[in-house]
mmCIF file of C-alpha atoms and ligand atoms in Angstrom:
data_model
loop_
_atom_site.group_PDB
_atom_site.id
_atom_site.type_symbol
_atom_site.label_atom_id
_atom_site.label_comp_id
_atom_site.label_asym_id
_atom_site.label_seq_id
_atom_site.Cartn_x
_atom_site.Cartn_y
_atom_site.Cartn_z
ATOM 1 C CA UNK V 1 57.583 208.123 -161.673
ATOM 2 C CA UNK V 2 58.580 210.600 -164.357
ATOM 3 C CA UNK V 3 56.290 211.910 -167.082
ATOM 4 C CA UNK V 4 56.985 213.729 -170.352
ATOM 5 C CA UNK V 5 54.199 216.305 -169.900
ATOM 6 C CA UNK V 6 53.871 216.503 -166.114
ATOM 7 C CA UNK V 7 56.057 217.626 -163.246
ATOM 8 C CA UNK V 8 55.425 215.786 -159.997
ATOM 9 C CA UNK V 9 56.581 216.492 -156.485
ATOM 10 C CA UNK V 10 55.829 214.388 -153.403
ATOM 11 C CA UNK V 11 55.933 216.213 -150.087
ATOM 12 C CA UNK V 12 54.292 215.188 -146.785
ATOM 13 C CA UNK V 13 52.147 212.572 -148.536
ATOM 14 C CA UNK V 14 50.801 215.083 -151.097
ATOM 15 C CA UNK V 15 51.672 214.569 -154.765
ATOM 16 C CA UNK V 16 51.588 217.853 -156.671
ATOM 17 C CA UNK V 17 50.942 217.108 -160.344
ATOM 18 C CA UNK V 18 51.746 220.064 -162.610
ATOM 19 C CA UNK V 19 50.685 219.912 -166.249
ATOM 20 C CA UNK V 20 53.728 221.249 -168.003
ATOM 21 C CA UNK V 21 53.062 222.658 -171.482
ATOM 22 C CA UNK V 22 53.075 226.357 -170.563
ATOM 23 C CA UNK V 23 53.824 227.507 -174.140
ATOM 24 C CA UNK V 24 50.514 225.857 -175.197
ATOM 25 C CA UNK V 25 48.708 226.970 -172.039
ATOM 26 C CA UNK V 26 48.858 223.334 -170.842
ATOM 27 C CA UNK V 27 46.369 222.180 -173.501
ATOM 28 C CA UNK V 28 45.388 218.524 -173.140
ATOM 29 C CA UNK V 29 46.880 216.440 -175.945
ATOM 30 C CA UNK V 30 47.123 212.638 -176.145
ATOM 31 C CA UNK V 31 50.424 212.591 -174.235
ATOM 32 C CA UNK V 32 48.994 214.667 -171.374
ATOM 33 C CA UNK V 33 45.979 212.343 -171.166
ATOM 34 C CA UNK V 34 48.209 209.259 -170.900
ATOM 35 C CA UNK V 35 50.379 210.931 -168.279
ATOM 36 C CA UNK V 36 47.405 212.089 -166.183
ATOM 37 C CA UNK V 37 45.930 208.599 -166.314
ATOM 38 C CA UNK V 38 49.231 207.079 -165.159
ATOM 39 C CA UNK V 39 49.658 209.727 -162.456
ATOM 40 C CA UNK V 40 46.212 208.937 -161.010
ATOM 41 C CA UNK V 41 47.238 205.263 -160.922
ATOM 42 C CA UNK V 42 50.437 206.281 -159.140
ATOM 43 C CA UNK V 43 48.419 208.241 -156.553
ATOM 44 C CA UNK V 44 46.265 205.210 -155.814
ATOM 45 C CA UNK V 45 49.021 202.559 -155.938
ATOM 46 C CA UNK V 46 51.798 204.287 -153.977
ATOM 47 C CA UNK V 47 51.189 203.993 -150.218
ATOM 48 C CA UNK V 48 53.446 207.022 -149.613
ATOM 49 C CA UNK V 49 50.901 209.217 -151.429
ATOM 50 C CA UNK V 50 47.808 210.173 -149.437
ATOM 51 C CA UNK V 51 46.312 212.789 -151.745
ATOM 52 C CA UNK V 52 47.107 214.907 -154.796
ATOM 53 C CA UNK V 53 46.828 218.355 -156.305
ATOM 54 C CA UNK V 54 46.465 218.979 -160.035
ATOM 55 C CA UNK V 55 47.660 222.380 -161.226
ATOM 56 C CA UNK V 56 49.080 224.033 -164.345
ATOM 57 C CA UNK V 57 52.530 225.314 -165.158
ATOM 58 C CA UNK V 58 53.097 229.046 -165.647
ATOM 59 C CA UNK V 59 51.226 232.079 -164.395
ATOM 60 C CA UNK V 60 48.589 232.180 -167.120
ATOM 61 C CA UNK V 61 46.748 228.882 -167.407
ATOM 62 C CA UNK V 62 45.582 225.866 -165.496
ATOM 63 C CA UNK V 63 44.572 224.191 -168.780
ATOM 64 C CA UNK V 64 43.228 226.148 -171.792
ATOM 65 C CA UNK V 65 41.298 223.157 -173.094
ATOM 66 C CA UNK V 66 41.703 220.132 -175.263
ATOM 67 C CA UNK V 67 44.542 220.582 -177.740
ATOM 68 C CA UNK V 68 42.628 221.997 -180.706
ATOM 69 C CA UNK V 69 45.427 221.017 -183.138
ATOM 70 C CA UNK V 70 44.528 217.355 -182.500
ATOM 71 C CA UNK V 71 40.959 217.896 -183.737
ATOM 72 C CA UNK V 72 42.080 218.220 -187.356
ATOM 73 C CA UNK V 73 41.143 215.117 -189.305
ATOM 74 C CA UNK V 74 38.928 213.566 -186.634
ATOM 75 C CA UNK V 75 35.840 211.773 -187.905
ATOM 76 C CA UNK V 76 32.591 211.261 -186.015
ATOM 77 C CA UNK V 77 33.882 207.862 -184.841
ATOM 78 C CA UNK V 78 37.369 208.986 -183.830
ATOM 79 C CA UNK V 79 35.918 212.060 -182.084
ATOM 80 C CA UNK V 80 33.618 209.770 -180.084
ATOM 81 C CA UNK V 81 36.635 207.630 -179.162
ATOM 82 C CA UNK V 82 38.499 210.765 -178.014
ATOM 83 C CA UNK V 83 35.558 211.860 -175.873
ATOM 84 C CA UNK V 84 35.316 208.362 -174.384
ATOM 85 C CA UNK V 85 39.046 208.374 -173.563
ATOM 86 C CA UNK V 86 38.778 211.794 -171.900
ATOM 87 C CA UNK V 87 35.695 210.755 -169.966
ATOM 88 C CA UNK V 88 37.313 207.505 -168.802
ATOM 89 C CA UNK V 89 40.363 209.350 -167.461
ATOM 90 C CA UNK V 90 38.293 212.038 -165.750
ATOM 91 C CA UNK V 91 36.054 209.303 -164.308
ATOM 92 C CA UNK V 92 39.217 207.719 -162.893
ATOM 93 C CA UNK V 93 40.048 211.020 -161.145
ATOM 94 C CA UNK V 94 36.491 211.398 -159.836
ATOM 95 C CA UNK V 95 36.517 207.831 -158.488
ATOM 96 C CA UNK V 96 40.045 207.966 -157.070
ATOM 97 C CA UNK V 97 40.048 206.489 -153.557
ATOM 98 C CA UNK V 98 42.501 209.188 -152.507
ATOM 99 C CA UNK V 99 41.468 212.855 -152.692
ATOM 100 C CA UNK V 100 42.556 214.770 -155.783
ATOM 101 C CA UNK V 101 41.885 218.505 -155.793
ATOM 102 C CA UNK V 102 42.413 221.121 -158.490
ATOM 103 C CA UNK V 103 44.473 224.239 -157.814
ATOM 104 C CA UNK V 104 43.279 226.428 -160.681
ATOM 105 C CA UNK V 105 45.985 228.991 -161.419
ATOM 106 C CA UNK V 106 44.611 230.756 -164.521
ATOM 107 C CA UNK V 107 42.493 229.799 -167.549
ATOM 108 C CA UNK V 108 40.408 226.646 -166.982
ATOM 109 C CA UNK V 109 38.599 226.496 -170.300
ATOM 110 C CA UNK V 110 36.929 223.632 -172.124
ATOM 111 C CA UNK V 111 38.766 220.439 -171.166
ATOM 112 C CA UNK V 112 40.566 222.431 -168.457
ATOM 113 C CA UNK V 113 37.286 223.289 -166.752
ATOM 114 C CA UNK V 114 36.229 219.658 -167.226
ATOM 115 C CA UNK V 115 39.468 218.425 -165.635
ATOM 116 C CA UNK V 116 39.003 220.759 -162.664
ATOM 117 C CA UNK V 117 35.392 219.589 -162.273
ATOM 118 C CA UNK V 118 36.456 215.918 -162.257
ATOM 119 C CA UNK V 119 38.597 216.643 -159.196
ATOM 120 C CA UNK V 120 37.006 216.243 -155.764
ATOM 121 C CA UNK V 121 36.938 219.999 -155.220
ATOM 122 C CA UNK V 122 38.582 223.141 -156.536
ATOM 123 C CA UNK V 123 40.557 226.096 -155.233
ATOM 124 C CA UNK V 124 41.250 229.047 -157.514
ATOM 125 C CA UNK V 125 43.715 231.891 -157.657
ATOM 126 C CA UNK V 126 42.040 235.279 -158.032
ATOM 127 C CA UNK V 127 43.188 235.502 -161.673
ATOM 128 C CA UNK V 128 41.490 232.198 -162.619
ATOM 129 C CA UNK V 129 38.911 232.113 -165.407
ATOM 130 C CA UNK V 130 36.411 229.350 -166.101
ATOM 131 C CA UNK V 131 34.305 228.493 -169.108
ATOM 132 C CA UNK V 132 33.161 225.975 -171.674
ATOM 133 C CA UNK V 133 33.739 227.917 -174.922
ATOM 134 C CA UNK V 134 33.305 224.922 -177.253
ATOM 135 C CA UNK V 135 30.311 226.420 -179.086
ATOM 136 C CA UNK V 136 32.766 229.014 -180.440
ATOM 137 C CA UNK V 137 34.353 226.083 -182.302
ATOM 138 C CA UNK V 138 31.111 224.474 -183.415
ATOM 139 C CA UNK V 139 31.543 221.894 -180.667
ATOM 140 C CA UNK V 140 30.212 220.893 -177.294
ATOM 141 C CA UNK V 141 32.216 219.678 -174.283
ATOM 142 C CA UNK V 142 33.173 216.002 -174.634
ATOM 143 C CA UNK V 143 34.919 215.163 -171.374
ATOM 144 C CA UNK V 144 31.874 215.287 -169.095
ATOM 145 C CA UNK V 145 31.461 219.079 -169.051
ATOM 146 C CA UNK V 146 27.737 219.207 -169.746
ATOM 147 C CA UNK V 147 27.126 216.735 -166.928
ATOM 148 C CA UNK V 148 29.491 217.918 -164.189
ATOM 149 C CA UNK V 149 28.880 221.641 -164.756
ATOM 150 C CA UNK V 150 25.154 221.012 -164.303
ATOM 151 C CA UNK V 151 25.818 218.912 -161.189
ATOM 152 C CA UNK V 152 28.020 221.599 -159.669
ATOM 153 C CA UNK V 153 26.279 224.880 -160.504
ATOM 154 C CA UNK V 154 22.744 223.913 -161.584
ATOM 155 C CA UNK V 155 21.041 223.724 -164.965
ATOM 156 C CA UNK V 156 20.287 227.406 -165.604
ATOM 157 C CA UNK V 157 23.783 228.670 -164.883
ATOM 158 C CA UNK V 158 25.384 225.690 -166.644
ATOM 159 C CA UNK V 159 23.329 226.150 -169.793
ATOM 160 C CA UNK V 160 24.067 229.876 -169.872
ATOM 161 C CA UNK V 161 27.810 229.174 -169.785
ATOM 162 C CA UNK V 162 27.568 226.294 -172.276
ATOM 163 C CA UNK V 163 25.484 228.042 -174.933
ATOM 164 C CA UNK V 164 26.960 231.549 -174.641
ATOM 165 C CA UNK V 165 30.601 230.469 -174.234
ATOM 166 C CA UNK V 166 30.840 233.075 -171.459
ATOM 167 C CA UNK V 167 33.956 233.066 -169.347
ATOM 168 C CA UNK V 168 33.514 233.708 -165.620
ATOM 169 C CA UNK V 169 36.101 235.018 -163.197
ATOM 170 C CA UNK V 170 37.120 233.458 -159.891
ATOM 171 C CA UNK V 171 34.693 235.575 -157.860
ATOM 172 C CA UNK V 172 31.740 234.356 -159.961
ATOM 173 C CA UNK V 173 33.043 230.778 -159.773
ATOM 174 C CA UNK V 174 33.056 231.098 -155.987
ATOM 175 C CA UNK V 175 29.536 232.525 -155.987
ATOM 176 C CA UNK V 176 28.330 229.685 -158.239
ATOM 177 C CA UNK V 177 29.930 227.035 -155.998
ATOM 178 C CA UNK V 178 32.287 225.923 -158.751
ATOM 179 C CA UNK V 179 35.257 226.559 -156.453
ATOM 180 C CA UNK V 180 35.520 226.373 -152.682
ATOM 181 C CA UNK V 181 38.111 229.125 -152.121
ATOM 182 C CA UNK V 182 39.716 232.001 -154.012
ATOM 183 C CA UNK V 183 43.186 233.110 -152.903
ATOM 184 C CA UNK V 184 46.031 235.223 -154.297
ATOM 185 C CA UNK V 185 48.128 233.281 -156.839
ATOM 186 C CA UNK V 186 51.158 233.075 -154.548
ATOM 187 C CA UNK V 187 49.029 231.401 -151.842
ATOM 188 C CA UNK V 188 47.269 228.880 -154.095
ATOM 189 C CA UNK V 189 49.445 225.808 -153.567
ATOM 190 C CA UNK V 190 49.925 226.480 -149.848
ATOM 191 C CA UNK V 191 46.145 226.715 -149.420
ATOM 192 C CA UNK V 192 45.654 223.442 -151.328
ATOM 193 C CA UNK V 193 48.345 221.731 -149.271
ATOM 194 C CA UNK V 194 46.992 222.965 -145.936
ATOM 195 C CA UNK V 195 43.499 221.663 -146.812
ATOM 196 C CA UNK V 196 44.963 218.297 -147.813
ATOM 197 C CA UNK V 197 47.076 218.101 -144.626
ATOM 198 C CA UNK V 198 43.835 218.194 -142.647
ATOM 199 C CA UNK V 199 42.225 215.554 -144.875
ATOM 200 C CA UNK V 200 45.366 213.379 -144.753
ATOM 201 C CA UNK V 201 45.070 213.236 -140.952
ATOM 202 C CA UNK V 202 41.649 211.524 -141.217
ATOM 203 C CA UNK V 203 40.934 207.792 -141.560
ATOM 204 C CA UNK V 204 41.827 206.990 -145.206
ATOM 205 C CA UNK V 205 39.251 204.230 -145.717
ATOM 206 C CA UNK V 206 36.508 206.483 -144.344
ATOM 207 C CA UNK V 207 37.691 209.298 -146.642
ATOM 208 C CA UNK V 208 37.569 206.898 -149.623
ATOM 209 C CA UNK V 209 34.053 205.803 -148.659
ATOM 210 C CA UNK V 210 32.892 209.443 -148.453
ATOM 211 C CA UNK V 211 34.134 209.931 -152.024
ATOM 212 C CA UNK V 212 32.485 206.720 -153.215
ATOM 213 C CA UNK V 213 29.101 207.354 -151.606
ATOM 214 C CA UNK V 214 29.033 211.004 -152.704
ATOM 215 C CA UNK V 215 29.736 209.914 -156.282
ATOM 216 C CA UNK V 216 26.791 207.507 -155.954
ATOM 217 C CA UNK V 217 24.423 210.525 -155.802
ATOM 218 C CA UNK V 218 25.126 211.003 -159.515
ATOM 219 C CA UNK V 219 25.149 207.329 -160.541
ATOM 220 C CA UNK V 220 21.738 206.242 -161.783
ATOM 221 C CA UNK V 221 22.719 202.595 -161.355
ATOM 222 C CA UNK V 222 23.204 203.079 -157.632
ATOM 223 C CA UNK V 223 20.955 203.935 -154.721
ATOM 224 C CA UNK V 224 23.114 206.368 -152.765
ATOM 225 C CA UNK V 225 21.292 205.766 -149.490
ATOM 226 C CA UNK V 226 21.843 202.021 -149.790
ATOM 227 C CA UNK V 227 25.501 202.604 -150.712
ATOM 228 C CA UNK V 228 25.822 204.708 -147.571
ATOM 229 C CA UNK V 229 24.327 201.973 -145.366
ATOM 230 C CA UNK V 230 26.768 199.439 -146.858
ATOM 231 C CA UNK V 231 29.807 201.716 -146.538
ATOM 232 C CA UNK V 232 28.845 202.730 -142.986
ATOM 233 C CA UNK V 233 28.706 199.063 -142.003
ATOM 234 C CA UNK V 234 32.011 198.269 -143.714
ATOM 235 C CA UNK V 235 33.724 200.977 -141.653
ATOM 236 C CA UNK V 236 32.969 198.885 -138.547
ATOM 237 C CA UNK V 237 35.204 196.151 -139.963
ATOM 238 C CA UNK V 238 38.211 198.484 -140.106
ATOM 239 C CA UNK V 239 41.081 198.817 -137.649
ATOM 240 C CA UNK V 240 40.856 202.586 -138.110
ATOM 241 C CA UNK V 241 37.252 202.755 -136.890
ATOM 242 C CA UNK V 242 38.219 200.909 -133.705
ATOM 243 C CA UNK V 243 41.228 203.213 -133.315
ATOM 244 C CA UNK V 244 39.236 206.396 -134.035
ATOM 245 C CA UNK V 245 36.462 205.632 -131.566
ATOM 246 C CA UNK V 246 38.907 204.370 -128.864
ATOM 247 C CA UNK V 247 41.122 207.433 -129.279
ATOM 248 C CA UNK V 248 38.102 209.707 -128.839
ATOM 249 C CA UNK V 249 37.053 207.959 -125.637
ATOM 250 C CA UNK V 250 40.653 207.948 -124.357
ATOM 251 C CA UNK V 251 40.988 211.672 -125.208
ATOM 252 C CA UNK V 252 44.011 211.177 -127.463
ATOM 253 C CA UNK V 253 44.813 211.657 -131.148
ATOM 254 C CA UNK V 254 44.064 208.608 -133.304
ATOM 255 C CA UNK V 255 46.792 206.862 -135.272
ATOM 256 C CA UNK V 256 45.249 205.627 -138.513
ATOM 257 C CA UNK V 257 46.849 202.810 -140.512
ATOM 258 C CA UNK V 258 44.506 202.637 -143.534
ATOM 259 C CA UNK V 259 43.257 199.166 -142.536
HETATM 260 N N1 COA B 301 44.721 223.981 -177.962
HETATM 261 C C1 COA B 301 45.878 224.144 -178.593
HETATM 262 N N2 COA B 301 46.674 225.221 -178.422
HETATM 263 C C2 COA B 301 46.255 226.163 -177.581
HETATM 264 C C3 COA B 301 45.037 226.074 -176.886
HETATM 265 C C4 COA B 301 44.258 224.919 -177.108
HETATM 266 N N3 COA B 301 43.093 224.723 -176.463
HETATM 267 N N4 COA B 301 44.890 227.182 -176.112
HETATM 268 C C5 COA B 301 45.976 227.942 -176.337
HETATM 269 N N5 COA B 301 46.807 227.325 -177.214
HETATM 270 C C6 COA B 301 48.089 227.818 -177.714
HETATM 271 C C7 COA B 301 47.912 228.941 -178.733
HETATM 272 O O1 COA B 301 47.634 228.403 -180.013
HETATM 273 C C8 COA B 301 49.255 229.606 -178.632
HETATM 274 O O2 COA B 301 50.220 228.834 -179.344
HETATM 275 P P1 COA B 301 51.278 229.547 -180.325
HETATM 276 O O3 COA B 301 52.075 230.463 -179.429
HETATM 277 O O4 COA B 301 52.074 228.414 -180.873
HETATM 278 O O5 COA B 301 50.463 230.288 -181.335
HETATM 279 C C9 COA B 301 49.608 229.491 -177.157
HETATM 280 O O6 COA B 301 48.831 228.411 -176.661
HETATM 281 C C10 COA B 301 49.271 230.719 -176.358
HETATM 282 O O7 COA B 301 47.886 231.026 -176.552
HETATM 283 P P2 COA B 301 47.345 232.450 -177.040
HETATM 284 O O8 COA B 301 46.022 232.239 -177.689
HETATM 285 O O9 COA B 301 48.386 233.133 -177.867
HETATM 286 O O10 COA B 301 47.196 233.216 -175.652
HETATM 287 P P3 COA B 301 46.207 234.421 -175.322
HETATM 288 O O11 COA B 301 46.628 234.947 -174.000
HETATM 289 O O12 COA B 301 46.148 235.371 -176.473
HETATM 290 O O13 COA B 301 44.755 233.758 -175.195
HETATM 291 C C11 COA B 301 43.173 232.099 -174.455
HETATM 292 C C12 COA B 301 44.474 232.869 -174.150
HETATM 293 C C13 COA B 301 43.023 231.029 -173.400
HETATM 294 C C14 COA B 301 41.982 233.062 -174.360
HETATM 295 C C15 COA B 301 43.237 231.491 -175.862
HETATM 296 O O14 COA B 301 44.466 230.765 -175.968
HETATM 297 C C16 COA B 301 42.117 230.545 -176.200
HETATM 298 O O15 COA B 301 41.010 230.986 -176.459
HETATM 299 N N6 COA B 301 42.396 229.217 -176.196
HETATM 300 C C17 COA B 301 41.427 228.222 -176.602
HETATM 301 C C18 COA B 301 40.359 228.050 -175.535
HETATM 302 C C19 COA B 301 39.339 227.031 -175.998
HETATM 303 O O16 COA B 301 38.578 227.224 -176.914
HETATM 304 N N7 COA B 301 39.327 225.888 -175.292
HETATM 305 C C20 COA B 301 38.401 224.839 -175.568
HETATM 306 C C21 COA B 301 38.993 223.873 -176.514
HETATM 307 S S1 COA B 301 37.833 222.574 -176.888
#
């Protein structure tokens, strides 16, 4: 598929999705939201795609936030609708059955930090910067930032970032557990791809169930332990579980078919 605000490239089962508004530091406007939503659908509907990377175009920014020019003229009601739309799309990323990781190549501020946090995990280049600077604008995060930042780095650190609008560098993000790896900018995409190559070699239904049950930890309507029991049992109904266990016993590599 082609998108007006994204570049996409499919290689070895990995779709690299690059948000492509470098002159606006890849700020999230309505068109980018629609494209991201459609790209996540493409990831999940195209059997040739096993996983995806979200990154930003240019050397400076992953995403510098929601597009502030679109805030002009919003009312309480339309602002709530915007937040709901952003949350729904980021929820779709978080609940994607196929892994989607963020390769953070510069500023990840406001909605950019929220987008990165909706991904299954994050890798950063050493020039990356993270923050939720909305209080500078008389705002708070609206695309899940208060919730996911707290989930990922804990309440004290999250609140400090949220209420001071402090920006942290990649080393601090690594220390806080906001990102899993920090690498030089020129190695960022290769690192993301090599991690996904490993994941893509695993049983896809089992990978999807790991995502689903891990998300259940943060879903108050679900008992994560019960979800795990159910998902564990369902794995026994899959061709891939029979293949994986047989291959182990036969001392060979499994061939998974996502069934
Ligand atoms: N929304 C809309 N446009 C944005 C933007 C955003 N969130 N972030 C950057 N841009 C635009 C700038 O307006 C500028 O456009 P222009 O060249 O037409 O004037 C362009 O992107 C480059 O940004 P600029 O501010 O000139 O770059 P910088 O290197 O001086 O500063 C930042 C970089 C990230 C520190 C700064 O752009 C910034 O603070 N952005 C807003 C961050 C923010 O508050 N995000 C949360 C939004 S809720």
